[in-house]
């Protein structure tokens, strides 16, 4: 339904809007994080972005054990156990958020909030001067922003109207026509490439990469500004074979110059998994050694791909 | 030290060799040559000590001569006597000569201003921070010869015996500090005149003004004559001091076996026989000229803050270019001479402070602040080759003094800003970054001509003034959060149990936020009035009893007016009151507004009770406050508007009030140096959740840890204040090195600065350190002796800071962001 201000009033779950973002495209950027992702990569450093629902985050270090949330919970889903903080009976919890509202120290927070395009734009505009001065803009990230194409298109179009540079950080796992439509209103794609081998891709991300690789081929035909982002995780995609497949695939893509950001894995997210109430099985996840990183970069560059380490 | 420097200013890149960098031998990277390395080591490793030489000369002189002359002439003759008798030091490797004390790092006392007791001297020797060595023998000499003469006669004794009781009550409660209770008013920067005129030229001007005096029509003519004669004597004194250096160099040359050093010494003879009597003829003489003038002002008195060459790069560039053109100077030599100068400044620690003044400004730094870049008096870009040379010297020497700053206008090239940021990235804390366009507007607003404003800049930490033409005195810091505390307690001070404020109403009975603000305003006015009243009295004390007759020679229009720098002689006369804790107050008011008066979830009584108990048993309330209140520094209009209100109130209560000098006015300044630590110590818990004794917010920075939306939100909040209404605001931003790894990160930081300045920001400075470094530094101080940390308007060695300051640096919000 069209509203008075011309917006369709499309809402979407956003879990963070970060200013002074300097690793997600050129200049100083605002990064808007969409909640919800069709993939579930083993190394995901934004685990709270995966679910399409509002989620409760619990940071035990902040918890004062004041019992406020236990008393306030309308469903009696919470209990306080000595030394282990707040426990949630998942079957009773309906994510109503009352516990977060009453928590004095923000030990309990609700992750994800419905935002309208207009409200997001209001946040973006706060950074206007800094974005313009630095040659920056806005990056839509996630989660998977393409999973909410209506809101994404509305935001991209609004940015375009205000001459704000836009980037979409995507896994590429989306319907082709959606991606190609988005491409008409996006200045830059940050496109993730994890593994070329479909089996291993499915094993580590929960989905096949057929759509991702085909989409990238199509996108490369019609869009000039694509930076490929390749996470480097030891024993998962940094062996000779994986790197070679990756390079061969990238070289085969249409388009003249290929830009790749090599992003060494970091375990910073471990604490986030704990907040979601889960555990993070990351003992086997490591970044490759510095020499190996440089060797991989070298291999990319020798194949005519412009690769840098870091975003 | 030097070996730890991994990167250097890569822009502009230079070839090695005669025109290029300053490397001792190829392949060793950037750094100092052997001479500079040795001089630097001497400066850094020599413990700070007290030299009682000046006090002894002065006491003897006063004993014999007091009452024989007018006060200005007496002061000038005293200065002449010190220049005649003081020890002359010329170090082995030195090219630029002259020390304030009898040797490097030896600092004088000024018993006529503050007569240290023997006990003071013993404390100074043994205290943990900023100790000053003095021998038992000197202490007993001081006790028998100096103290008996000055006790009860010093400016400090006289001030404290005159001030009203209510002032004392407020001062002791920590509502404000008083700069002039043990140091003279100073805070002066020079313009370019000493590179055009020598002391003999100034003397001619003085003599002409004496001839012009109207003894029949001008009731002040005789006073003016005494003042002018005193100024002429002061010119002689500094010429004599230089000639004694020439003589000493000649003696040393006679004994010197190394022909290289002998010819260097003979060059010193030449230079010191020429400047400061005459205008300098080349680059080296220009530096030596300034240095003698600098020494003159810091030997004459101990004015806040030291002395400052101002736009030194602009003053030196004609000499540099001429030297390079006629083949008498190469880049390497120029850099060596600049390095010698830098080390000279570092050799002069701040005079020993005691009592509250030591607590408000605990540092050896005496706040000489070299302005690099900026604009020329004609409005064009001033960045030149000497500016880049200075950046290299700053980076390679990384010593505490002199402070330095880069001045950025919209016309300043990016290349210069990038070069400065690469130095900042090293984490030495230098240079700080100023907005030249805005401080010019600040000066125009306070009545300077455009040309004088453009020749002005910043000195000390962030204070604005018209260089060479203005006496802009800092009078002391105002503890604005403490005034809020008085308001919350109806004039009482819960910390001391006394009543230094006035009754502005019982806050429990207040029904609206506006009503509370009114009460706060009344309390503010009362304390500010008290401060101004006593300050005007102290100012007159200095004008009448302790004129600065040498300083007056080099500041326009003291000669023309026949008046002293302290007596309205300068073209512009400004008095700054430095207001601290803006964010602490704004955040506290935000808490009252939201929780007490709007949401009404917390009663005033409950809050007051919680404050009285320092939030003990009230952690739930405290956490709610911390997590559910809009705080300044997050680009949140609700909180930012409160800060703007407080800021405007302070402006209204201070700006434009007469300061007792012709046309002179009070202006607002938003500096805190380290005073926010002291002020925090004397302050109970505040409504913003800050616990008793913890430091208040510094300058105009957000409360520590309360800016959670990154640096661009911080600059947006800060830019909602109208900086042109002040004589300086201060923003500390701490960055971890990981945010500045790549050159592209540097350019992004440059854009952040440009954005802040486009929105009207006055100043920003960066702490580039990581927490683990700081924690390690605290545990193993000996391994981090060279770790400089910038905070609150200056840099200091991390090790020299007290535990509170160290903790604060560690806790400050880390603007770490992961992509």
PDB file of C-alpha atoms in Angstrom, chain B residues 200-453:
ATOM      1  CA  UNK B 200      68.342  47.408  19.960  1.00  0.00           C
ATOM      2  CA  UNK B 201      65.513  48.281  17.576  1.00  0.00           C
ATOM      3  CA  UNK B 202      62.968  47.755  20.342  1.00  0.00           C
ATOM      4  CA  UNK B 203      65.061  50.005  22.585  1.00  0.00           C
ATOM      5  CA  UNK B 204      64.931  52.750  19.974  1.00  0.00           C
ATOM      6  CA  UNK B 205      61.144  52.464  19.844  1.00  0.00           C
ATOM      7  CA  UNK B 206      61.012  52.632  23.622  1.00  0.00           C
ATOM      8  CA  UNK B 207      63.223  55.702  23.737  1.00  0.00           C
ATOM      9  CA  UNK B 208      61.041  57.365  21.132  1.00  0.00           C
ATOM     10  CA  UNK B 209      57.919  56.654  23.200  1.00  0.00           C
ATOM     11  CA  UNK B 210      59.570  58.190  26.235  1.00  0.00           C
ATOM     12  CA  UNK B 211      60.254  61.318  24.176  1.00  0.00           C
ATOM     13  CA  UNK B 212      56.611  61.361  23.089  1.00  0.00           C
ATOM     14  CA  UNK B 213      55.228  61.276  26.637  1.00  0.00           C
ATOM     15  CA  UNK B 214      52.887  64.122  27.515  1.00  0.00           C
ATOM     16  CA  UNK B 215      53.842  65.044  31.067  1.00  0.00           C
ATOM     17  CA  UNK B 216      51.349  67.905  31.114  1.00  0.00           C
ATOM     18  CA  UNK B 217      48.228  66.285  29.733  1.00  0.00           C
ATOM     19  CA  UNK B 218      48.618  62.619  30.610  1.00  0.00           C
ATOM     20  CA  UNK B 219      48.265  61.877  34.319  1.00  0.00           C
ATOM     21  CA  UNK B 220      49.907  58.487  33.748  1.00  0.00           C
ATOM     22  CA  UNK B 221      52.965  59.898  31.957  1.00  0.00           C
ATOM     23  CA  UNK B 222      55.353  59.271  34.854  1.00  0.00           C
ATOM     24  CA  UNK B 223      54.103  55.735  35.340  1.00  0.00           C
ATOM     25  CA  UNK B 224      54.570  55.147  31.647  1.00  0.00           C
ATOM     26  CA  UNK B 225      58.093  56.490  31.731  1.00  0.00           C
ATOM     27  CA  UNK B 226      59.026  54.120  34.553  1.00  0.00           C
ATOM     28  CA  UNK B 227      57.469  51.235  32.671  1.00  0.00           C
ATOM     29  CA  UNK B 228      59.251  52.142  29.432  1.00  0.00           C
ATOM     30  CA  UNK B 229      62.612  52.564  31.171  1.00  0.00           C
ATOM     31  CA  UNK B 230      62.088  49.166  32.749  1.00  0.00           C
ATOM     32  CA  UNK B 231      61.416  47.685  29.319  1.00  0.00           C
ATOM     33  CA  UNK B 232      64.624  49.201  27.951  1.00  0.00           C
ATOM     34  CA  UNK B 233      66.596  47.729  30.853  1.00  0.00           C
ATOM     35  CA  UNK B 234      65.021  44.345  30.087  1.00  0.00           C
ATOM     36  CA  UNK B 235      66.274  44.582  26.489  1.00  0.00           C
ATOM     37  CA  UNK B 236      69.775  45.184  27.842  1.00  0.00           C
ATOM     38  CA  UNK B 237      69.404  42.230  30.175  1.00  0.00           C
ATOM     39  CA  UNK B 238      68.672  39.750  27.400  1.00  0.00           C
ATOM     40  CA  UNK B 239      71.466  41.137  25.200  1.00  0.00           C
ATOM     41  CA  UNK B 240      73.829  40.707  28.141  1.00  0.00           C
ATOM     42  CA  UNK B 241      72.682  37.130  28.608  1.00  0.00           C
ATOM     43  CA  UNK B 242      73.471  36.377  24.950  1.00  0.00           C
ATOM     44  CA  UNK B 243      76.860  38.062  25.142  1.00  0.00           C
ATOM     45  CA  UNK B 244      77.747  35.974  28.157  1.00  0.00           C
ATOM     46  CA  UNK B 245      76.978  32.895  26.080  1.00  0.00           C
ATOM     47  CA  UNK B 246      79.270  34.237  23.346  1.00  0.00           C
ATOM     48  CA  UNK B 247      81.995  34.747  25.895  1.00  0.00           C
ATOM     49  CA  UNK B 248      81.557  31.265  27.313  1.00  0.00           C
ATOM     50  CA  UNK B 249      81.643  29.736  23.814  1.00  0.00           C
ATOM     51  CA  UNK B 250      84.825  31.670  23.090  1.00  0.00           C
ATOM     52  CA  UNK B 251      86.450  30.313  26.250  1.00  0.00           C
ATOM     53  CA  UNK B 252      85.395  26.778  25.356  1.00  0.00           C
ATOM     54  CA  UNK B 253      86.683  27.194  21.790  1.00  0.00           C
ATOM     55  CA  UNK B 254      90.066  28.236  23.168  1.00  0.00           C
ATOM     56  CA  UNK B 255      90.320  24.944  25.027  1.00  0.00           C
ATOM     57  CA  UNK B 256      88.674  22.729  22.403  1.00  0.00           C
ATOM     58  CA  UNK B 257      91.004  20.258  20.702  1.00  0.00           C
ATOM     59  CA  UNK B 258      88.580  18.941  18.081  1.00  0.00           C
ATOM     60  CA  UNK B 259      88.727  21.393  15.173  1.00  0.00           C
ATOM     61  CA  UNK B 260      85.147  20.536  14.122  1.00  0.00           C
ATOM     62  CA  UNK B 261      83.695  21.378  17.497  1.00  0.00           C
ATOM     63  CA  UNK B 262      85.969  24.433  17.766  1.00  0.00           C
ATOM     64  CA  UNK B 263      84.479  25.912  14.623  1.00  0.00           C
ATOM     65  CA  UNK B 264      80.982  25.131  15.899  1.00  0.00           C
ATOM     66  CA  UNK B 265      81.786  27.006  19.097  1.00  0.00           C
ATOM     67  CA  UNK B 266      83.142  29.957  17.157  1.00  0.00           C
ATOM     68  CA  UNK B 267      79.896  29.994  15.191  1.00  0.00           C
ATOM     69  CA  UNK B 268      78.005  30.152  18.509  1.00  0.00           C
ATOM     70  CA  UNK B 269      80.201  33.171  19.417  1.00  0.00           C
ATOM     71  CA  UNK B 270      79.130  34.897  16.199  1.00  0.00           C
ATOM     72  CA  UNK B 271      75.474  34.095  16.572  1.00  0.00           C
ATOM     73  CA  UNK B 272      75.217  35.162  20.218  1.00  0.00           C
ATOM     74  CA  UNK B 273      77.049  38.388  19.558  1.00  0.00           C
ATOM     75  CA  UNK B 274      74.473  39.214  16.906  1.00  0.00           C
ATOM     76  CA  UNK B 275      71.105  38.039  18.257  1.00  0.00           C
ATOM     77  CA  UNK B 276      69.027  39.113  20.103  1.00  0.00           C
ATOM     78  CA  UNK B 277      70.625  42.564  19.856  1.00  0.00           C
ATOM     79  CA  UNK B 278      69.918  42.601  16.132  1.00  0.00           C
ATOM     80  CA  UNK B 279      67.371  40.979  13.866  1.00  0.00           C
ATOM     81  CA  UNK B 280      68.486  37.488  12.767  1.00  0.00           C
ATOM     82  CA  UNK B 281      70.255  37.118   9.423  1.00  0.00           C
ATOM     83  CA  UNK B 282      69.739  33.439   8.783  1.00  0.00           C
ATOM     84  CA  UNK B 283      67.833  30.312   9.777  1.00  0.00           C
ATOM     85  CA  UNK B 284      70.050  29.460  12.709  1.00  0.00           C
ATOM     86  CA  UNK B 285      70.063  32.983  14.097  1.00  0.00           C
ATOM     87  CA  UNK B 286      66.282  33.073  13.798  1.00  0.00           C
ATOM     88  CA  UNK B 287      65.975  29.991  16.024  1.00  0.00           C
ATOM     89  CA  UNK B 288      68.561  31.321  18.491  1.00  0.00           C
ATOM     90  CA  UNK B 289      66.790  34.690  18.500  1.00  0.00           C
ATOM     91  CA  UNK B 290      63.535  33.087  19.490  1.00  0.00           C
ATOM     92  CA  UNK B 291      65.262  30.951  22.068  1.00  0.00           C
ATOM     93  CA  UNK B 292      66.783  33.916  23.887  1.00  0.00           C
ATOM     94  CA  UNK B 293      63.421  35.669  23.940  1.00  0.00           C
ATOM     95  CA  UNK B 294      61.822  32.481  25.235  1.00  0.00           C
ATOM     96  CA  UNK B 295      64.446  32.181  27.970  1.00  0.00           C
ATOM     97  CA  UNK B 296      64.010  35.830  28.900  1.00  0.00           C
ATOM     98  CA  UNK B 297      60.317  35.397  29.548  1.00  0.00           C
ATOM     99  CA  UNK B 298      60.701  32.216  31.594  1.00  0.00           C
ATOM    100  CA  UNK B 299      63.596  33.596  33.661  1.00  0.00           C
ATOM    101  CA  UNK B 300      61.831  36.881  34.303  1.00  0.00           C
ATOM    102  CA  UNK B 301      58.747  35.160  35.733  1.00  0.00           C
ATOM    103  CA  UNK B 302      57.099  31.764  35.685  1.00  0.00           C
ATOM    104  CA  UNK B 303      54.056  32.685  33.624  1.00  0.00           C
ATOM    105  CA  UNK B 304      51.414  30.173  32.615  1.00  0.00           C
ATOM    106  CA  UNK B 305      52.010  28.604  30.121  1.00  0.00           C
ATOM    107  CA  UNK B 306      55.704  28.934  29.319  1.00  0.00           C
ATOM    108  CA  UNK B 307      56.168  30.843  26.087  1.00  0.00           C
ATOM    109  CA  UNK B 308      55.403  29.995  22.518  1.00  0.00           C
ATOM    110  CA  UNK B 309      56.870  30.900  19.129  1.00  0.00           C
ATOM    111  CA  UNK B 310      53.434  30.636  17.526  1.00  0.00           C
ATOM    112  CA  UNK B 311      53.545  29.968  13.791  1.00  0.00           C
ATOM    113  CA  UNK B 312      57.207  29.026  13.870  1.00  0.00           C
ATOM    114  CA  UNK B 313      57.157  27.400  10.419  1.00  0.00           C
ATOM    115  CA  UNK B 314      55.855  30.623   8.895  1.00  0.00           C
ATOM    116  CA  UNK B 315      58.479  32.674  10.703  1.00  0.00           C
ATOM    117  CA  UNK B 316      61.328  30.408   9.654  1.00  0.00           C
ATOM    118  CA  UNK B 317      60.445  29.736   6.031  1.00  0.00           C
ATOM    119  CA  UNK B 318      61.953  32.953   4.573  1.00  0.00           C
ATOM    120  CA  UNK B 319      65.251  32.150   6.305  1.00  0.00           C
ATOM    121  CA  UNK B 320      65.087  28.544   5.165  1.00  0.00           C
ATOM    122  CA  UNK B 321      64.415  29.437   1.555  1.00  0.00           C
ATOM    123  CA  UNK B 322      67.096  32.106   1.498  1.00  0.00           C
ATOM    124  CA  UNK B 323      69.625  29.706   3.040  1.00  0.00           C
ATOM    125  CA  UNK B 324      68.851  26.970   0.542  1.00  0.00           C
ATOM    126  CA  UNK B 325      68.960  29.473  -2.317  1.00  0.00           C
ATOM    127  CA  UNK B 326      72.344  30.939  -1.415  1.00  0.00           C
ATOM    128  CA  UNK B 327      73.809  27.560  -0.502  1.00  0.00           C
ATOM    129  CA  UNK B 328      74.430  28.237   3.204  1.00  0.00           C
ATOM    130  CA  UNK B 329      71.767  25.798   4.418  1.00  0.00           C
ATOM    131  CA  UNK B 330      70.598  22.349   3.405  1.00  0.00           C
ATOM    132  CA  UNK B 331      67.488  20.502   4.522  1.00  0.00           C
ATOM    133  CA  UNK B 332      69.485  18.234   6.793  1.00  0.00           C
ATOM    134  CA  UNK B 333      71.103  21.137   8.627  1.00  0.00           C
ATOM    135  CA  UNK B 334      67.771  22.879   9.030  1.00  0.00           C
ATOM    136  CA  UNK B 335      66.314  19.731  10.545  1.00  0.00           C
ATOM    137  CA  UNK B 336      69.265  19.354  12.887  1.00  0.00           C
ATOM    138  CA  UNK B 337      68.842  22.911  14.119  1.00  0.00           C
ATOM    139  CA  UNK B 338      65.125  22.416  14.609  1.00  0.00           C
ATOM    140  CA  UNK B 339      65.836  19.231  16.558  1.00  0.00           C
ATOM    141  CA  UNK B 340      68.294  21.155  18.762  1.00  0.00           C
ATOM    142  CA  UNK B 341      65.574  23.682  19.418  1.00  0.00           C
ATOM    143  CA  UNK B 342      63.013  20.990  20.226  1.00  0.00           C
ATOM    144  CA  UNK B 343      65.375  19.464  22.775  1.00  0.00           C
ATOM    145  CA  UNK B 344      65.999  22.890  24.309  1.00  0.00           C
ATOM    146  CA  UNK B 345      62.305  23.237  25.019  1.00  0.00           C
ATOM    147  CA  UNK B 346      62.216  19.747  26.498  1.00  0.00           C
ATOM    148  CA  UNK B 347      65.054  20.766  28.814  1.00  0.00           C
ATOM    149  CA  UNK B 348      62.720  23.216  30.559  1.00  0.00           C
ATOM    150  CA  UNK B 349      60.207  21.391  32.760  1.00  0.00           C
ATOM    151  CA  UNK B 350      57.371  23.319  34.333  1.00  0.00           C
ATOM    152  CA  UNK B 351      58.277  25.028  37.605  1.00  0.00           C
ATOM    153  CA  UNK B 352      57.359  22.944  40.660  1.00  0.00           C
ATOM    154  CA  UNK B 353      53.727  23.325  41.561  1.00  0.00           C
ATOM    155  CA  UNK B 354      52.270  22.574  44.957  1.00  0.00           C
ATOM    156  CA  UNK B 355      48.854  22.217  46.529  1.00  0.00           C
ATOM    157  CA  UNK B 356      45.740  22.414  44.399  1.00  0.00           C
ATOM    158  CA  UNK B 357      47.668  23.767  41.432  1.00  0.00           C
ATOM    159  CA  UNK B 358      49.764  20.601  41.354  1.00  0.00           C
ATOM    160  CA  UNK B 359      46.578  18.557  41.453  1.00  0.00           C
ATOM    161  CA  UNK B 360      44.925  20.483  38.637  1.00  0.00           C
ATOM    162  CA  UNK B 361      47.976  20.378  36.385  1.00  0.00           C
ATOM    163  CA  UNK B 362      50.218  17.513  37.386  1.00  0.00           C
ATOM    164  CA  UNK B 363      52.861  17.405  34.679  1.00  0.00           C
ATOM    165  CA  UNK B 364      56.375  18.482  33.733  1.00  0.00           C
ATOM    166  CA  UNK B 365      54.875  19.799  30.525  1.00  0.00           C
ATOM    167  CA  UNK B 366      55.025  23.574  30.464  1.00  0.00           C
ATOM    168  CA  UNK B 367      52.746  23.791  27.436  1.00  0.00           C
ATOM    169  CA  UNK B 368      54.764  25.410  24.725  1.00  0.00           C
ATOM    170  CA  UNK B 369      52.689  24.483  21.696  1.00  0.00           C
ATOM    171  CA  UNK B 370      54.221  24.870  18.237  1.00  0.00           C
ATOM    172  CA  UNK B 371      51.587  25.673  15.624  1.00  0.00           C
ATOM    173  CA  UNK B 372      52.316  23.951  12.318  1.00  0.00           C
ATOM    174  CA  UNK B 373      50.466  24.749   9.092  1.00  0.00           C
ATOM    175  CA  UNK B 374      47.308  26.845   9.109  1.00  0.00           C
ATOM    176  CA  UNK B 375      46.858  30.053   7.157  1.00  0.00           C
ATOM    177  CA  UNK B 376      49.012  33.093   6.554  1.00  0.00           C
ATOM    178  CA  UNK B 377      47.970  36.603   7.608  1.00  0.00           C
ATOM    179  CA  UNK B 378      46.850  37.151   4.001  1.00  0.00           C
ATOM    180  CA  UNK B 379      44.520  34.159   4.252  1.00  0.00           C
ATOM    181  CA  UNK B 380      46.506  31.809   2.010  1.00  0.00           C
ATOM    182  CA  UNK B 381      47.662  28.302   2.874  1.00  0.00           C
ATOM    183  CA  UNK B 382      50.686  28.496   5.167  1.00  0.00           C
ATOM    184  CA  UNK B 383      51.976  24.935   4.841  1.00  0.00           C
ATOM    185  CA  UNK B 384      55.606  25.015   3.719  1.00  0.00           C
ATOM    186  CA  UNK B 385      58.732  22.894   3.706  1.00  0.00           C
ATOM    187  CA  UNK B 386      59.543  23.814   7.307  1.00  0.00           C
ATOM    188  CA  UNK B 387      56.080  22.524   8.301  1.00  0.00           C
ATOM    189  CA  UNK B 388      57.015  19.104   6.910  1.00  0.00           C
ATOM    190  CA  UNK B 389      60.442  19.297   8.543  1.00  0.00           C
ATOM    191  CA  UNK B 390      58.733  19.918  11.853  1.00  0.00           C
ATOM    192  CA  UNK B 391      56.475  16.892  11.406  1.00  0.00           C
ATOM    193  CA  UNK B 392      59.570  14.778  10.840  1.00  0.00           C
ATOM    194  CA  UNK B 393      61.237  16.201  13.937  1.00  0.00           C
ATOM    195  CA  UNK B 394      58.097  15.608  16.012  1.00  0.00           C
ATOM    196  CA  UNK B 395      57.932  12.011  14.889  1.00  0.00           C
ATOM    197  CA  UNK B 396      61.593  11.184  15.261  1.00  0.00           C
ATOM    198  CA  UNK B 397      62.263  12.860  18.590  1.00  0.00           C
ATOM    199  CA  UNK B 398      58.898  12.109  20.217  1.00  0.00           C
ATOM    200  CA  UNK B 399      59.631  13.949  23.420  1.00  0.00           C
ATOM    201  CA  UNK B 400      57.257  15.531  25.881  1.00  0.00           C
ATOM    202  CA  UNK B 401      57.977  19.124  24.995  1.00  0.00           C
ATOM    203  CA  UNK B 402      57.306  21.217  23.033  1.00  0.00           C
ATOM    204  CA  UNK B 403      53.682  20.379  22.430  1.00  0.00           C
ATOM    205  CA  UNK B 404      52.704  20.710  18.834  1.00  0.00           C
ATOM    206  CA  UNK B 405      49.632  20.959  16.748  1.00  0.00           C
ATOM    207  CA  UNK B 406      48.669  20.970  13.102  1.00  0.00           C
ATOM    208  CA  UNK B 407      46.323  23.625  11.850  1.00  0.00           C
ATOM    209  CA  UNK B 408      43.870  22.654   9.192  1.00  0.00           C
ATOM    210  CA  UNK B 409      41.856  25.023   7.077  1.00  0.00           C
ATOM    211  CA  UNK B 410      39.621  24.111   4.159  1.00  0.00           C
ATOM    212  CA  UNK B 411      42.514  25.255   1.938  1.00  0.00           C
ATOM    213  CA  UNK B 412      45.103  23.056   3.678  1.00  0.00           C
ATOM    214  CA  UNK B 413      46.303  20.336   1.282  1.00  0.00           C
ATOM    215  CA  UNK B 414      45.345  16.733   2.067  1.00  0.00           C
ATOM    216  CA  UNK B 415      48.993  15.788   1.744  1.00  0.00           C
ATOM    217  CA  UNK B 416      49.802  17.771   4.876  1.00  0.00           C
ATOM    218  CA  UNK B 417      46.911  16.332   6.870  1.00  0.00           C
ATOM    219  CA  UNK B 418      47.873  12.815   5.767  1.00  0.00           C
ATOM    220  CA  UNK B 419      51.466  13.405   6.855  1.00  0.00           C
ATOM    221  CA  UNK B 420      50.306  14.666  10.233  1.00  0.00           C
ATOM    222  CA  UNK B 421      47.995  11.680  10.671  1.00  0.00           C
ATOM    223  CA  UNK B 422      50.850   9.328   9.961  1.00  0.00           C
ATOM    224  CA  UNK B 423      52.680  10.909  12.879  1.00  0.00           C
ATOM    225  CA  UNK B 424      49.544  10.707  15.020  1.00  0.00           C
ATOM    226  CA  UNK B 425      49.230   7.018  14.095  1.00  0.00           C
ATOM    227  CA  UNK B 426      52.537   6.343  15.841  1.00  0.00           C
ATOM    228  CA  UNK B 427      50.728   6.871  19.110  1.00  0.00           C
ATOM    229  CA  UNK B 428      53.043   9.446  20.639  1.00  0.00           C
ATOM    230  CA  UNK B 429      49.988  11.593  21.222  1.00  0.00           C
ATOM    231  CA  UNK B 430      51.174  14.379  18.947  1.00  0.00           C
ATOM    232  CA  UNK B 431      50.224  16.479  17.124  1.00  0.00           C
ATOM    233  CA  UNK B 432      46.748  17.667  18.040  1.00  0.00           C
ATOM    234  CA  UNK B 433      44.563  19.003  15.236  1.00  0.00           C
ATOM    235  CA  UNK B 434      43.021  22.468  15.078  1.00  0.00           C
ATOM    236  CA  UNK B 435      40.491  24.095  12.812  1.00  0.00           C
ATOM    237  CA  UNK B 436      42.128  27.301  11.604  1.00  0.00           C
ATOM    238  CA  UNK B 437      38.958  28.607   9.959  1.00  0.00           C
ATOM    239  CA  UNK B 438      36.948  28.336  13.157  1.00  0.00           C
ATOM    240  CA  UNK B 439      39.453  29.887  15.534  1.00  0.00           C
ATOM    241  CA  UNK B 440      39.792  32.820  13.172  1.00  0.00           C
ATOM    242  CA  UNK B 441      36.012  33.226  13.458  1.00  0.00           C
ATOM    243  CA  UNK B 442      36.296  32.919  17.241  1.00  0.00           C
ATOM    244  CA  UNK B 443      38.801  35.773  17.272  1.00  0.00           C
ATOM    245  CA  UNK B 444      36.759  37.937  14.917  1.00  0.00           C
ATOM    246  CA  UNK B 445      33.772  37.443  17.196  1.00  0.00           C
ATOM    247  CA  UNK B 446      35.782  38.612  20.188  1.00  0.00           C
ATOM    248  CA  UNK B 447      36.820  41.755  18.364  1.00  0.00           C
ATOM    249  CA  UNK B 448      40.147  41.152  16.628  1.00  0.00           C
ATOM    250  CA  UNK B 449      40.929  42.491  13.175  1.00  0.00           C
ATOM    251  CA  UNK B 450      41.016  39.916  10.391  1.00  0.00           C
ATOM    252  CA  UNK B 451      44.764  40.167  10.009  1.00  0.00           C
ATOM    253  CA  UNK B 452      45.430  39.823  13.736  1.00  0.00           C
ATOM    254  CA  UNK B 453      43.030  36.891  13.892  1.00  0.00           C
TER     255      UNK B 453
END
